[in-house]
């Protein structure tokens, strides 16, 4: 059976200065994830590896490069979901972890729970031997945050002013027909301490089900939560809509009902895929067959051989 | 048919002495919520007041009476949602507040965020002037007894949990046709520190939308999350199923797909309501057209008049 993988580096008004690095980052991550699938690896392994790549890349707001909360600290959210069993792991507001997506996976595989938060998540990380890191903050983010502090505006305004927000995510279909999703983020700059967005919330930041497909979302977190965006897209697909139409109509609904912008990547159990967004830009890449697809601006779809 | 309010006090299997207390509590709470609706109050006011009463009642696993985590501490989750605007507020793993449901409402009304967790939620509570209560005041002898019992090496907290779920929740439609839901819980018996269940997750632990209706669930949190139970029920209703059919379909799916048991209270925008469960029992009560409905076991629907 053919495999498919799609990754995103966040839906927002990516400034020109970051455009090239963002596109290079998603292309590199999708290649990493695809290599897992090509070697017979699972969709779960592929999305975890792809998201780890994006977390390690300081250009994205996840892992290294994450944005700072109002106290100038990094708090990270992540989810991973296995479409075969609906097994899920998530963490919210965890600190000093380089690869939150792998910690989310450990929650899924090593506990009876789906979600751990804050100190409890860090205690779990320590117990299972996850290294604690102290270099997640980039110089660029420290400067942006300090600038931001000088011109304090609300988060919704911030988002609509098209500054800093770029959750990362991946969805994949493996050769056995299993789908999976993973999403990881540092959230929104200057968020309140303990703010949890859509990313770690099942059905909002991501959802995967072998019967309908897998989705990873990005955009204004509070809006995504209000419409449970990932699950909504899959409901539409269960009703017979294509991945593209399902994503477009759900994003459109989110814009009309709660005035929120965002993006989503989708893969269906048959390998049909989509990368759609209502924000000015979203860095995305996909490998399907021998072709690598990628884009940044609305309507763009460049191809190259993988 | 409007207004209407439906309340649950958790799905599970409780011994008779405790089930009696549990049934009285939900009836009292639903009467209080119904009085608010009859006086022209909003669905949001009604569900928050109802859940506040249940949090204050030590018979339930929410507020005072919460189940203890593995360290013997109380960490609570709560969610409110306003079906008019889809505005929601939630708190997860919060400590030291008497009424998490009211804190969730403050998150909705006073911040640009939707969910605050753990220490951040407490910090926000202090900033809002919400009184901090001693951790001990939320702990009952019963909760401590059950915690100790489940520290034994051969204990099975998930199994034992079905002995008393006790998450509480309410859904309502007010005279103007606005829907709201509220859910509050102390979580799972002997859960890991920082464990977050379905309750504070929109679409899992509750959902309200004036275009469809409102849901508040209870049961095995991890299973409810995996099927996004609340949103799933409303999705079936969007496809034309009644609240009862939609609930039964979704609960059967949850049992088949992820082997999870639970229960729900549901209303649609016309005022049709349902209280359904796949567990052995669920304490529930509903008020509509000056009548109080209530039950505990499958098939029960006792009715008595509400004197206004």
Coordinates of C-alpha atoms in Angstrom, one line a residue:
Chain A
X1 CA 0.0 0.0 0.0
X2 CA 1.2 3.5 -0.7
X3 CA 2.3 5.8 2.0
X4 CA 1.7 9.5 2.6
X5 CA 3.0 12.2 4.9
X6 CA 2.3 15.9 5.3
X7 CA 3.9 18.4 7.7
X8 CA 3.3 22.0 8.7
X9 CA 5.4 24.6 10.4
X10 CA 2.5 26.8 11.5
X11 CA -0.2 29.1 9.9
X12 CA 0.4 32.8 10.4
X13 CA 1.9 35.8 8.6
X14 CA 5.4 34.4 8.3
X15 CA 7.7 37.4 7.7
X16 CA 9.9 37.3 4.6
X17 CA 13.0 37.1 6.8
X18 CA 11.8 33.6 8.1
X19 CA 10.1 32.4 4.8
X20 CA 13.1 30.6 3.3
X21 CA 14.1 28.9 6.6
X22 CA 10.5 27.9 7.2
X23 CA 10.2 26.2 3.8
X24 CA 13.6 24.5 4.2
X25 CA 12.6 23.3 7.7
X26 CA 9.3 21.6 6.6
X27 CA 11.0 20.1 3.6
X28 CA 13.7 18.6 5.7
X29 CA 11.1 17.3 8.3
X30 CA 8.9 15.7 5.6
X31 CA 12.0 13.9 4.2
X32 CA 12.8 12.5 7.6
X33 CA 9.3 11.3 8.2
X34 CA 9.1 9.8 4.7
X35 CA 12.3 7.9 5.2
X36 CA 10.7 6.2 8.2
X37 CA 7.7 5.1 6.1
X38 CA 9.9 3.9 3.3
X39 CA 11.7 1.6 5.6
X40 CA 8.5 0.0 6.7
X41 CA 8.1 2.2 9.8
X42 CA 4.8 3.0 11.3
X43 CA 2.8 6.2 10.8
X44 CA 3.3 6.9 14.5
X45 CA 7.1 6.7 14.2
X46 CA 7.0 8.9 11.1
X47 CA 5.0 11.7 12.6
X48 CA 7.1 11.6 15.8
X49 CA 10.3 11.8 13.9
X50 CA 9.0 14.6 11.6
X51 CA 7.8 16.7 14.5
X52 CA 11.1 16.1 16.4
X53 CA 12.9 17.7 13.4
X54 CA 10.6 20.7 13.5
X55 CA 11.0 21.0 17.3
X56 CA 14.8 20.9 16.9
X57 CA 14.7 23.6 14.2
X58 CA 14.9 27.1 16.0
X59 CA 12.9 28.8 13.3
X60 CA 9.7 27.2 14.6
X61 CA 7.7 27.9 17.7
X62 CA 8.0 24.4 19.3
X63 CA 10.9 22.9 21.3
X64 CA 13.9 25.0 20.5
X65 CA 12.7 28.4 19.4
X66 CA 9.4 28.4 21.4
X67 CA 7.8 31.7 22.4
X68 CA 7.9 33.1 25.9
X69 CA 4.9 33.5 28.2
X70 CA 4.2 36.7 30.2
X71 CA 6.8 35.7 32.8
X72 CA 9.5 35.2 30.1
X73 CA 9.4 31.4 30.3
X74 CA 8.8 28.6 27.9
X75 CA 5.8 26.3 28.4
X76 CA 5.2 23.6 25.8
X77 CA 2.1 21.6 24.6
X78 CA 2.0 18.5 22.4
X79 CA -0.2 15.6 21.3
X80 CA 0.3 12.4 19.4
X81 CA -2.4 10.0 18.4
X82 CA -2.5 6.5 16.9
X83 CA -5.4 6.1 14.4
X84 CA -5.5 2.3 14.8
X85 CA -6.5 2.2 18.5
X86 CA -7.3 5.9 19.1
X87 CA -4.6 5.7 21.8
X88 CA -3.3 9.2 22.6
X89 CA -0.7 10.9 24.6
X90 CA -0.6 14.7 25.4
X91 CA 1.3 17.1 27.6
X92 CA 0.5 20.7 28.5
X93 CA 2.6 23.4 30.0
X94 CA 5.7 21.3 30.3
X95 CA 9.1 23.0 30.8
X96 CA 12.7 22.3 29.8
X97 CA 11.9 19.4 27.5
X98 CA 13.6 19.5 24.0
X99 CA 11.1 17.1 22.3
X100 CA 7.6 17.4 23.9
X101 CA 6.2 15.1 21.2
X102 CA 8.3 12.2 22.4
X103 CA 7.2 12.9 26.0
X104 CA 3.6 12.9 24.8
X105 CA 4.3 9.5 23.2
X106 CA 5.6 8.2 26.5
X107 CA 2.4 9.3 28.2
X108 CA 0.5 7.3 25.7
X109 CA 2.7 4.2 26.0
X110 CA 3.8 4.2 29.6
X111 CA 0.8 5.4 31.6
X112 CA -3.0 4.7 31.8
X113 CA -3.6 8.4 31.1
X114 CA -4.0 10.5 28.0
X115 CA -2.8 13.8 29.3
X116 CA -0.3 15.1 31.9
X117 CA 0.1 18.8 32.8
X118 CA 2.6 21.2 34.3
X119 CA 4.8 19.8 37.1
X120 CA 3.2 16.4 36.9
X121 CA 4.4 16.1 33.3
X122 CA 7.9 17.2 34.3
X123 CA 8.0 14.7 37.2
X124 CA 6.9 11.9 34.8
X125 CA 9.7 13.0 32.3
X126 CA 12.3 12.9 35.1
X127 CA 11.1 9.4 36.3
X128 CA 11.4 7.9 32.8
X129 CA 14.8 9.5 32.2
X130 CA 14.0 12.3 29.8
X131 CA 16.8 14.9 29.9
X132 CA 16.0 18.3 31.2
X133 CA 17.3 21.1 28.9
X134 CA 17.9 24.8 29.5
X135 CA 18.6 26.2 26.0
X136 CA 15.2 26.3 24.4
X137 CA 15.1 30.1 24.2
X138 CA 16.6 31.7 21.1
X139 CA 18.1 35.2 21.0
X140 CA 15.5 36.2 18.4
X141 CA 12.6 35.2 20.7
X142 CA 14.1 37.0 23.7
X143 CA 14.3 40.2 21.6
X144 CA 10.8 39.8 20.2
X145 CA 9.4 39.2 23.6
X146 CA 11.1 42.3 25.0
X147 CA 9.8 44.4 22.2
X148 CA 6.4 42.9 22.8
X149 CA 6.5 43.8 26.4
X150 CA 7.0 47.4 25.5
X151 CA 3.9 47.5 23.3
X152 CA 1.5 45.2 25.2
X153 CA -1.6 44.2 23.3
X154 CA -4.1 41.3 23.8
X155 CA -3.4 37.9 22.4
X156 CA -6.3 38.0 19.9
X157 CA -5.0 41.3 18.6
X158 CA -1.5 39.9 18.5
X159 CA -2.7 37.0 16.4
X160 CA -4.6 39.2 14.1
X161 CA -1.6 41.6 13.9
X162 CA 0.1 38.5 12.5
X163 CA 2.9 38.1 14.8
X164 CA 4.6 35.0 16.1
X165 CA 2.6 31.9 16.1
X166 CA 3.8 28.7 14.6
X167 CA 2.7 25.4 15.9
X168 CA 4.2 22.5 14.1
X169 CA 2.6 19.2 13.1
X170 CA 2.6 16.1 11.0
X171 CA 0.1 13.5 9.7
X172 CA 1.0 10.2 8.0
X173 CA -0.4 7.0 6.5
X174 CA 1.9 3.9 6.6
X175 CA 2.1 0.9 4.4
X176 CA -0.3 -1.1 6.7
X177 CA -3.0 1.5 6.3
X178 CA -2.5 3.0 9.8
X179 CA -2.8 6.8 10.2
X180 CA -1.3 9.0 13.0
X181 CA -1.0 12.7 13.9
X182 CA 1.3 14.8 16.0
X183 CA 1.3 18.4 17.0
X184 CA 3.7 20.5 19.1
X185 CA 3.9 24.2 20.1
X186 CA 5.2 26.8 22.4
X187 CA 1.9 28.6 22.2
X188 CA 1.3 32.3 21.8
X189 CA 3.9 35.0 22.8
X190 CA 3.2 36.6 26.2
X191 CA 0.4 34.1 27.0
X192 CA -0.6 33.9 30.6
X193 CA 1.3 31.4 32.7
X194 CA -0.4 28.0 32.4
X195 CA -2.4 28.9 29.2
X196 CA -3.2 25.7 27.3
X197 CA -4.1 26.1 23.7
X198 CA -5.6 23.7 21.2
X199 CA -2.4 21.7 20.5
X200 CA -2.6 19.1 23.3
X201 CA -6.4 18.9 23.3
X202 CA -7.6 15.8 21.4
X203 CA -10.0 16.6 18.6
X204 CA -8.8 20.2 18.5
X205 CA -5.0 20.2 17.9
X206 CA -5.1 16.8 16.3
X207 CA -7.1 13.6 15.8
X208 CA -6.3 10.3 14.0
X209 CA -8.7 7.5 13.2
X210 CA -8.0 4.7 10.7
X211 CA -11.7 4.8 9.7
X212 CA -11.6 8.5 8.6
X213 CA -8.1 10.0 8.5
X214 CA -5.6 12.1 10.5
X215 CA -5.5 15.9 11.0
X216 CA -3.0 18.3 12.7
X217 CA -4.1 21.9 13.2
X218 CA -2.4 25.3 13.7
X219 CA -3.7 28.9 14.1
X220 CA -5.5 30.8 16.8
X221 CA -5.7 28.1 19.5
X222 CA -8.8 29.4 21.3
X223 CA -10.8 29.5 18.0
X224 CA -9.6 26.0 17.1
X225 CA -10.8 24.7 20.5
X226 CA -14.2 26.3 20.1
X227 CA -14.9 24.4 16.9
X228 CA -12.9 21.3 17.8
X229 CA -11.3 21.8 14.4
X230 CA -9.5 18.4 13.9
X231 CA -12.5 16.4 14.7
X232 CA -14.8 18.7 12.7
X233 CA -12.7 18.1 9.5
X234 CA -12.9 14.3 10.0
X235 CA -16.7 14.5 10.6
X236 CA -16.9 16.1 7.1
X237 CA -14.7 13.4 5.7
X238 CA -16.9 10.7 7.3
X239 CA -19.8 12.4 5.3
X240 CA -18.0 11.8 2.1
X241 CA -16.1 15.0 1.6
X242 CA -12.6 15.1 0.2
X243 CA -9.7 16.1 2.4
X244 CA -9.5 19.5 0.7
X245 CA -13.2 20.3 0.8
X246 CA -13.4 19.1 4.5
X247 CA -10.5 21.3 5.5
X248 CA -11.7 24.3 3.6
X249 CA -15.3 24.2 4.8
X250 CA -14.2 23.7 8.5
X251 CA -11.7 26.6 8.3
X252 CA -14.3 28.7 6.7
X253 CA -16.8 27.8 9.4
X254 CA -14.2 28.7 12.1
X255 CA -13.6 32.1 10.4
X256 CA -17.3 32.9 10.3
X257 CA -18.4 31.5 13.6
X258 CA -15.6 32.6 15.9
X259 CA -13.5 34.9 13.7
X260 CA -10.4 32.7 13.9
X261 CA -7.8 32.1 11.3
X262 CA -5.8 28.9 11.0
X263 CA -4.6 26.0 9.0
X264 CA -4.7 22.2 8.8
X265 CA -3.0 19.3 7.2
X266 CA -5.0 16.1 6.5
X267 CA -4.4 12.6 5.2
X268 CA -7.1 10.1 4.4
X269 CA -6.9 6.3 4.8
X270 CA -6.5 6.0 1.0
X271 CA -3.6 8.5 0.9
X272 CA -5.5 11.5 -0.3
X273 CA -4.0 14.6 1.4
X274 CA -4.5 18.3 1.9
X275 CA -2.6 21.3 3.3
X276 CA -5.0 24.3 3.7
X277 CA -5.1 27.6 5.6
X278 CA -7.0 30.9 6.0
X279 CA -4.0 32.8 7.4
X280 CA -1.6 34.8 5.1
X281 CA 0.9 31.9 5.0
X282 CA 1.5 28.4 6.2
X283 CA 4.8 26.5 5.5
X284 CA 3.9 22.9 4.6
X285 CA 5.4 20.0 2.7
X286 CA 4.2 16.6 1.7
X287 CA 5.7 13.4 0.1
X288 CA 3.3 11.3 -1.9
X289 CA 4.8 8.6 -4.2
X290 CA 8.1 10.0 -5.6
X291 CA 7.1 13.6 -5.4
X292 CA 7.8 16.2 -2.8
X293 CA 5.1 19.0 -2.7
X294 CA 5.5 22.2 -0.7
X295 CA 4.2 25.7 -0.4
X296 CA 4.0 28.8 1.7
X297 CA 1.6 31.3 0.1
X298 CA -2.1 30.6 -0.7
X299 CA -2.5 28.5 -3.8
X300 CA 1.1 27.6 -4.1
X301 CA 2.1 24.0 -4.8
X302 CA 5.7 23.5 -5.9
X303 CA 6.9 20.0 -6.7
X304 CA 10.3 18.4 -6.9
X305 CA 11.5 14.8 -6.9
X306 CA 12.1 13.7 -3.4
Chain B
X1 CA -40.7 23.0 26.3
X2 CA -38.3 25.8 27.5
X3 CA -36.6 26.3 29.8
X4 CA -35.1 23.0 30.7
X5 CA -32.1 21.8 32.8
X6 CA -30.6 18.3 33.2
X7 CA -28.0 17.3 35.8
X8 CA -25.8 14.3 36.5
X9 CA -23.9 13.3 39.5
X10 CA -21.6 10.8 37.8
X11 CA -21.9 7.4 36.2
X12 CA -20.8 4.2 37.9
X13 CA -21.9 1.8 40.6
X14 CA -22.5 3.1 44.1
X15 CA -23.6 1.3 47.3
X16 CA -27.2 2.0 48.3
X17 CA -26.4 4.4 51.2
X18 CA -24.3 6.6 49.0
X19 CA -26.6 6.4 46.0
X20 CA -29.5 7.7 48.1
X21 CA -27.5 10.8 49.1
X22 CA -26.3 11.2 45.5
X23 CA -29.9 11.1 44.1
X24 CA -31.1 13.7 46.7
X25 CA -28.2 16.0 45.8
X26 CA -28.9 16.1 42.0
X27 CA -32.6 16.7 42.6
X28 CA -31.9 19.7 44.9
X29 CA -29.3 21.0 42.5
X30 CA -31.6 20.8 39.4
X31 CA -34.4 22.6 41.4
X32 CA -32.1 25.5 42.1
X33 CA -31.0 25.7 38.4
X34 CA -34.6 25.5 37.2
X35 CA -35.6 28.3 39.6
X36 CA -32.9 30.5 37.9
X37 CA -34.2 29.7 34.5
X38 CA -37.9 30.3 35.5
X39 CA -36.9 33.7 36.8
X40 CA -35.5 34.5 33.3
X41 CA -31.9 33.7 34.2
X42 CA -29.5 32.5 31.5
X43 CA -28.6 28.9 30.8
X44 CA -25.0 29.8 31.7
X45 CA -26.0 31.1 35.2
X46 CA -28.2 28.0 35.7
X47 CA -25.5 25.4 34.9
X48 CA -22.8 27.2 36.9
X49 CA -25.1 27.5 40.0
X50 CA -26.2 23.9 39.7
X51 CA -22.6 22.6 39.4
X52 CA -21.5 24.9 42.3
X53 CA -24.0 23.2 44.6
X54 CA -22.8 19.8 43.5
X55 CA -19.2 20.8 44.1
X56 CA -20.1 22.0 47.6
X57 CA -21.8 18.7 48.3
X58 CA -19.2 16.2 49.6
X59 CA -21.2 13.2 48.1
X60 CA -19.6 13.9 44.6
X61 CA -16.2 13.7 43.1
X62 CA -15.9 17.4 42.5
X63 CA -14.9 20.3 44.7
X64 CA -15.2 19.1 48.3
X65 CA -15.2 15.3 48.1
X66 CA -12.9 15.1 45.1
X67 CA -11.0 11.8 44.5
X68 CA -7.4 12.0 45.5
X69 CA -4.4 11.6 43.3
X70 CA -1.6 9.1 43.9
X71 CA 0.0 11.4 46.4
X72 CA -3.2 11.9 48.4
X73 CA -3.9 15.4 47.0
X74 CA -6.8 17.1 45.3
X75 CA -6.4 18.3 41.7
X76 CA -9.6 19.4 39.9
X77 CA -10.7 20.0 36.3
X78 CA -13.8 22.0 35.1
X79 CA -15.3 23.4 31.9
X80 CA -18.1 25.8 31.0
X81 CA -19.3 26.6 27.5
X82 CA -21.8 29.1 26.2
X83 CA -23.7 27.8 23.1
X84 CA -24.5 31.3 21.9
X85 CA -20.9 32.3 21.0
X86 CA -19.0 29.0 21.6
X87 CA -17.1 30.9 24.3
X88 CA -15.6 28.5 26.8
X89 CA -13.5 28.5 29.9
X90 CA -11.7 25.7 31.6
X91 CA -9.2 24.9 34.3
X92 CA -7.1 21.7 34.7
X93 CA -5.3 20.2 37.7
X94 CA -6.1 23.3 39.8
X95 CA -5.7 23.1 43.6
X96 CA -7.0 25.0 46.6
X97 CA -10.2 26.5 45.2
X98 CA -13.7 25.5 46.4
X99 CA -15.5 26.0 43.1
X100 CA -13.4 25.2 40.0
X101 CA -16.5 25.7 37.8
X102 CA -16.6 29.4 38.8
X103 CA -12.9 29.8 38.1
X104 CA -13.5 28.2 34.6
X105 CA -16.2 30.8 34.0
X106 CA -13.8 33.6 35.0
X107 CA -11.2 32.2 32.5
X108 CA -13.9 32.5 29.8
X109 CA -15.0 36.0 30.8
X110 CA -11.8 37.7 32.0
X111 CA -9.0 36.4 29.8
X112 CA -8.3 35.9 26.1
X113 CA -7.6 32.3 26.8
X114 CA -9.7 29.2 27.1
X115 CA -7.8 26.9 29.4
X116 CA -5.5 27.6 32.3
X117 CA -3.6 24.8 34.0
X118 CA -2.2 23.9 37.4
X119 CA -0.1 26.7 39.0
X120 CA -1.1 29.2 36.3
X121 CA -4.8 28.6 37.1
X122 CA -4.1 29.2 40.8
X123 CA -2.2 32.4 40.0
X124 CA -5.1 33.6 38.0
X125 CA -7.5 32.7 40.8
X126 CA -5.4 34.9 43.2
X127 CA -5.4 37.7 40.7
X128 CA -9.2 37.6 40.5
X129 CA -9.5 37.6 44.3
X130 CA -10.9 34.1 44.4
X131 CA -10.3 32.9 48.0
X132 CA -7.8 30.1 48.4
X133 CA -9.1 27.3 50.6
X134 CA -6.9 24.9 52.6
X135 CA -6.2 21.7 50.6
X136 CA -7.5 19.8 53.6
X137 CA -11.0 21.4 53.4
X138 CA -11.6 19.6 50.1
X139 CA -10.7 16.2 51.4
X140 CA -13.4 13.9 52.9
X141 CA -12.8 10.8 55.1
X142 CA -14.4 8.7 52.3
X143 CA -12.0 10.0 49.7
X144 CA -9.0 9.4 51.9
X145 CA -10.2 5.8 52.7
X146 CA -10.5 5.0 49.0
X147 CA -7.1 6.5 48.3
X148 CA -5.4 4.3 50.9
X149 CA -7.2 1.3 49.6
X150 CA -5.9 1.8 46.1
X151 CA -2.3 2.3 47.2
X152 CA -2.2 -1.5 47.8
X153 CA -0.2 -3.4 45.2
X154 CA -3.1 -5.5 44.0
X155 CA -5.5 -2.5 43.7
X156 CA -7.2 -1.6 40.4
X157 CA -8.1 2.1 40.5
X158 CA -9.9 2.1 37.1
X159 CA -12.1 -0.8 38.3
X160 CA -12.7 0.7 41.7
X161 CA -13.4 4.1 40.1
X162 CA -16.5 2.6 38.5
X163 CA -17.6 2.2 42.1
X164 CA -18.0 6.0 42.3
X165 CA -17.4 8.2 39.4
X166 CA -19.1 11.2 40.7
X167 CA -18.0 13.8 38.1
X168 CA -20.8 16.3 38.1
X169 CA -22.4 18.2 35.2
X170 CA -25.3 20.1 33.9
X171 CA -26.8 21.3 30.6
X172 CA -29.6 23.8 30.1
X173 CA -31.6 25.8 27.6
X174 CA -33.0 29.1 28.8
X175 CA -36.2 30.9 27.8
X176 CA -34.4 32.6 25.0
X177 CA -33.2 29.4 23.6
X178 CA -29.5 29.8 24.6
X179 CA -27.7 26.6 25.6
X180 CA -24.9 26.0 28.0
X181 CA -23.0 23.2 29.7
X182 CA -20.8 22.9 32.8
X183 CA -18.8 19.9 34.0
X184 CA -16.6 19.6 37.1
X185 CA -14.5 16.7 38.6
X186 CA -11.8 15.7 41.0
X187 CA -10.6 13.3 38.3
X188 CA -9.7 9.7 38.6
X189 CA -9.0 7.8 41.8
X190 CA -5.2 7.6 42.5
X191 CA -4.4 9.3 39.2
X192 CA -0.8 10.4 38.6
X193 CA 0.0 14.0 39.7
X194 CA -0.9 16.3 36.8
X195 CA -3.3 13.9 35.1
X196 CA -5.9 15.7 33.0
X197 CA -9.0 13.9 32.0
X198 CA -11.8 14.6 29.6
X199 CA -13.5 17.3 31.7
X200 CA -11.6 20.4 30.7
X201 CA -11.2 19.5 27.1
X202 CA -13.8 21.2 24.8
X203 CA -15.7 18.6 22.8
X204 CA -14.8 15.8 25.3
X205 CA -15.9 16.9 28.8
X206 CA -18.7 19.1 27.4
X207 CA -19.9 21.1 24.4
X208 CA -22.7 23.6 23.8
X209 CA -23.8 25.1 20.6
X210 CA -27.1 27.1 20.0
X211 CA -27.3 25.5 16.6
X212 CA -27.5 22.0 18.0
X213 CA -27.7 21.6 21.8
X214 CA -25.5 20.8 24.8
X215 CA -23.8 17.8 26.4
X216 CA -22.1 17.0 29.7
X217 CA -20.6 13.5 30.1
X218 CA -19.2 11.4 32.9
X219 CA -17.3 8.1 32.9
X220 CA -13.9 6.8 32.1
X221 CA -12.1 10.1 31.1
X222 CA -9.5 8.6 28.8
X223 CA -12.2 6.7 26.8
X224 CA -14.4 9.8 26.6
X225 CA -11.3 11.8 25.2
X226 CA -10.5 9.2 22.6
X227 CA -13.9 9.4 21.0
X228 CA -14.5 13.2 21.8
X229 CA -17.8 12.0 23.2
X230 CA -19.6 15.4 23.6
X231 CA -18.9 16.6 20.1
X232 CA -19.7 13.1 18.7
X233 CA -23.2 13.2 20.2
X234 CA -23.9 16.6 18.8
X235 CA -22.6 15.5 15.5
X236 CA -25.2 12.7 15.4
X237 CA -27.8 15.2 16.4
X238 CA -26.8 17.4 13.5
X239 CA -27.4 14.4 11.3
X240 CA -31.0 14.2 12.5
X241 CA -30.8 11.9 15.5
X242 CA -32.7 12.7 18.7
X243 CA -30.7 13.4 21.9
X244 CA -31.5 9.9 23.1
X245 CA -30.6 8.1 19.9
X246 CA -27.4 10.2 19.5
X247 CA -26.4 9.4 23.1
X248 CA -27.0 5.7 22.8
X249 CA -25.1 5.5 19.5
X250 CA -22.1 7.4 20.8
X251 CA -22.0 5.5 24.1
X252 CA -22.2 2.1 22.3
X253 CA -19.4 3.3 20.0
X254 CA -17.3 4.2 23.0
X255 CA -17.8 0.8 24.5
X256 CA -17.1 -1.1 21.3
X257 CA -14.1 1.0 20.1
X258 CA -12.2 1.8 23.2
X259 CA -13.9 -0.4 25.8
X260 CA -15.1 2.6 27.9
X261 CA -18.2 3.1 30.0
X262 CA -19.9 6.4 30.8
X263 CA -23.0 8.5 30.8
X264 CA -24.3 11.8 29.5
X265 CA -27.0 14.4 29.9
X266 CA -28.1 16.1 26.7
X267 CA -30.5 18.8 25.5
X268 CA -31.4 20.0 22.0
X269 CA -32.4 23.6 21.3
X270 CA -36.1 22.7 21.3
X271 CA -35.9 21.4 24.8
X272 CA -35.8 17.6 24.1
X273 CA -33.6 16.1 26.7
X274 CA -31.9 12.8 27.5
X275 CA -30.0 11.2 30.4
X276 CA -28.3 8.0 29.1
X277 CA -25.5 5.8 30.4
X278 CA -23.7 2.5 29.7
X279 CA -22.5 2.1 33.3
X280 CA -24.7 0.3 35.8
X281 CA -26.0 3.6 37.3
X282 CA -26.0 7.3 36.9
X283 CA -27.6 9.7 39.3
X284 CA -29.5 12.2 37.2
X285 CA -32.4 14.7 37.4
X286 CA -34.1 17.0 34.9
X287 CA -36.6 19.9 35.3
X288 CA -39.0 21.0 32.6
X289 CA -42.6 22.3 32.5
X290 CA -42.7 22.4 36.3
X291 CA -42.0 18.7 36.6
X292 CA -38.9 17.0 38.1
X293 CA -37.7 13.8 36.5
X294 CA -35.1 11.7 38.1
X295 CA -33.5 8.2 38.1
X296 CA -30.5 6.1 39.0
X297 CA -30.9 2.7 37.2
X298 CA -31.6 2.0 33.5
X299 CA -35.2 2.6 32.5
X300 CA -36.1 4.7 35.5
X301 CA -37.9 8.0 35.1
X302 CA -39.6 9.1 38.3
X303 CA -41.7 12.2 38.0
X304 CA -42.9 14.7 40.7
X305 CA -44.2 18.2 40.5
X306 CA -42.0 21.2 41.2
X307 CA -43.8 23.7 43.4
X308 CA -42.7 27.1 42.3

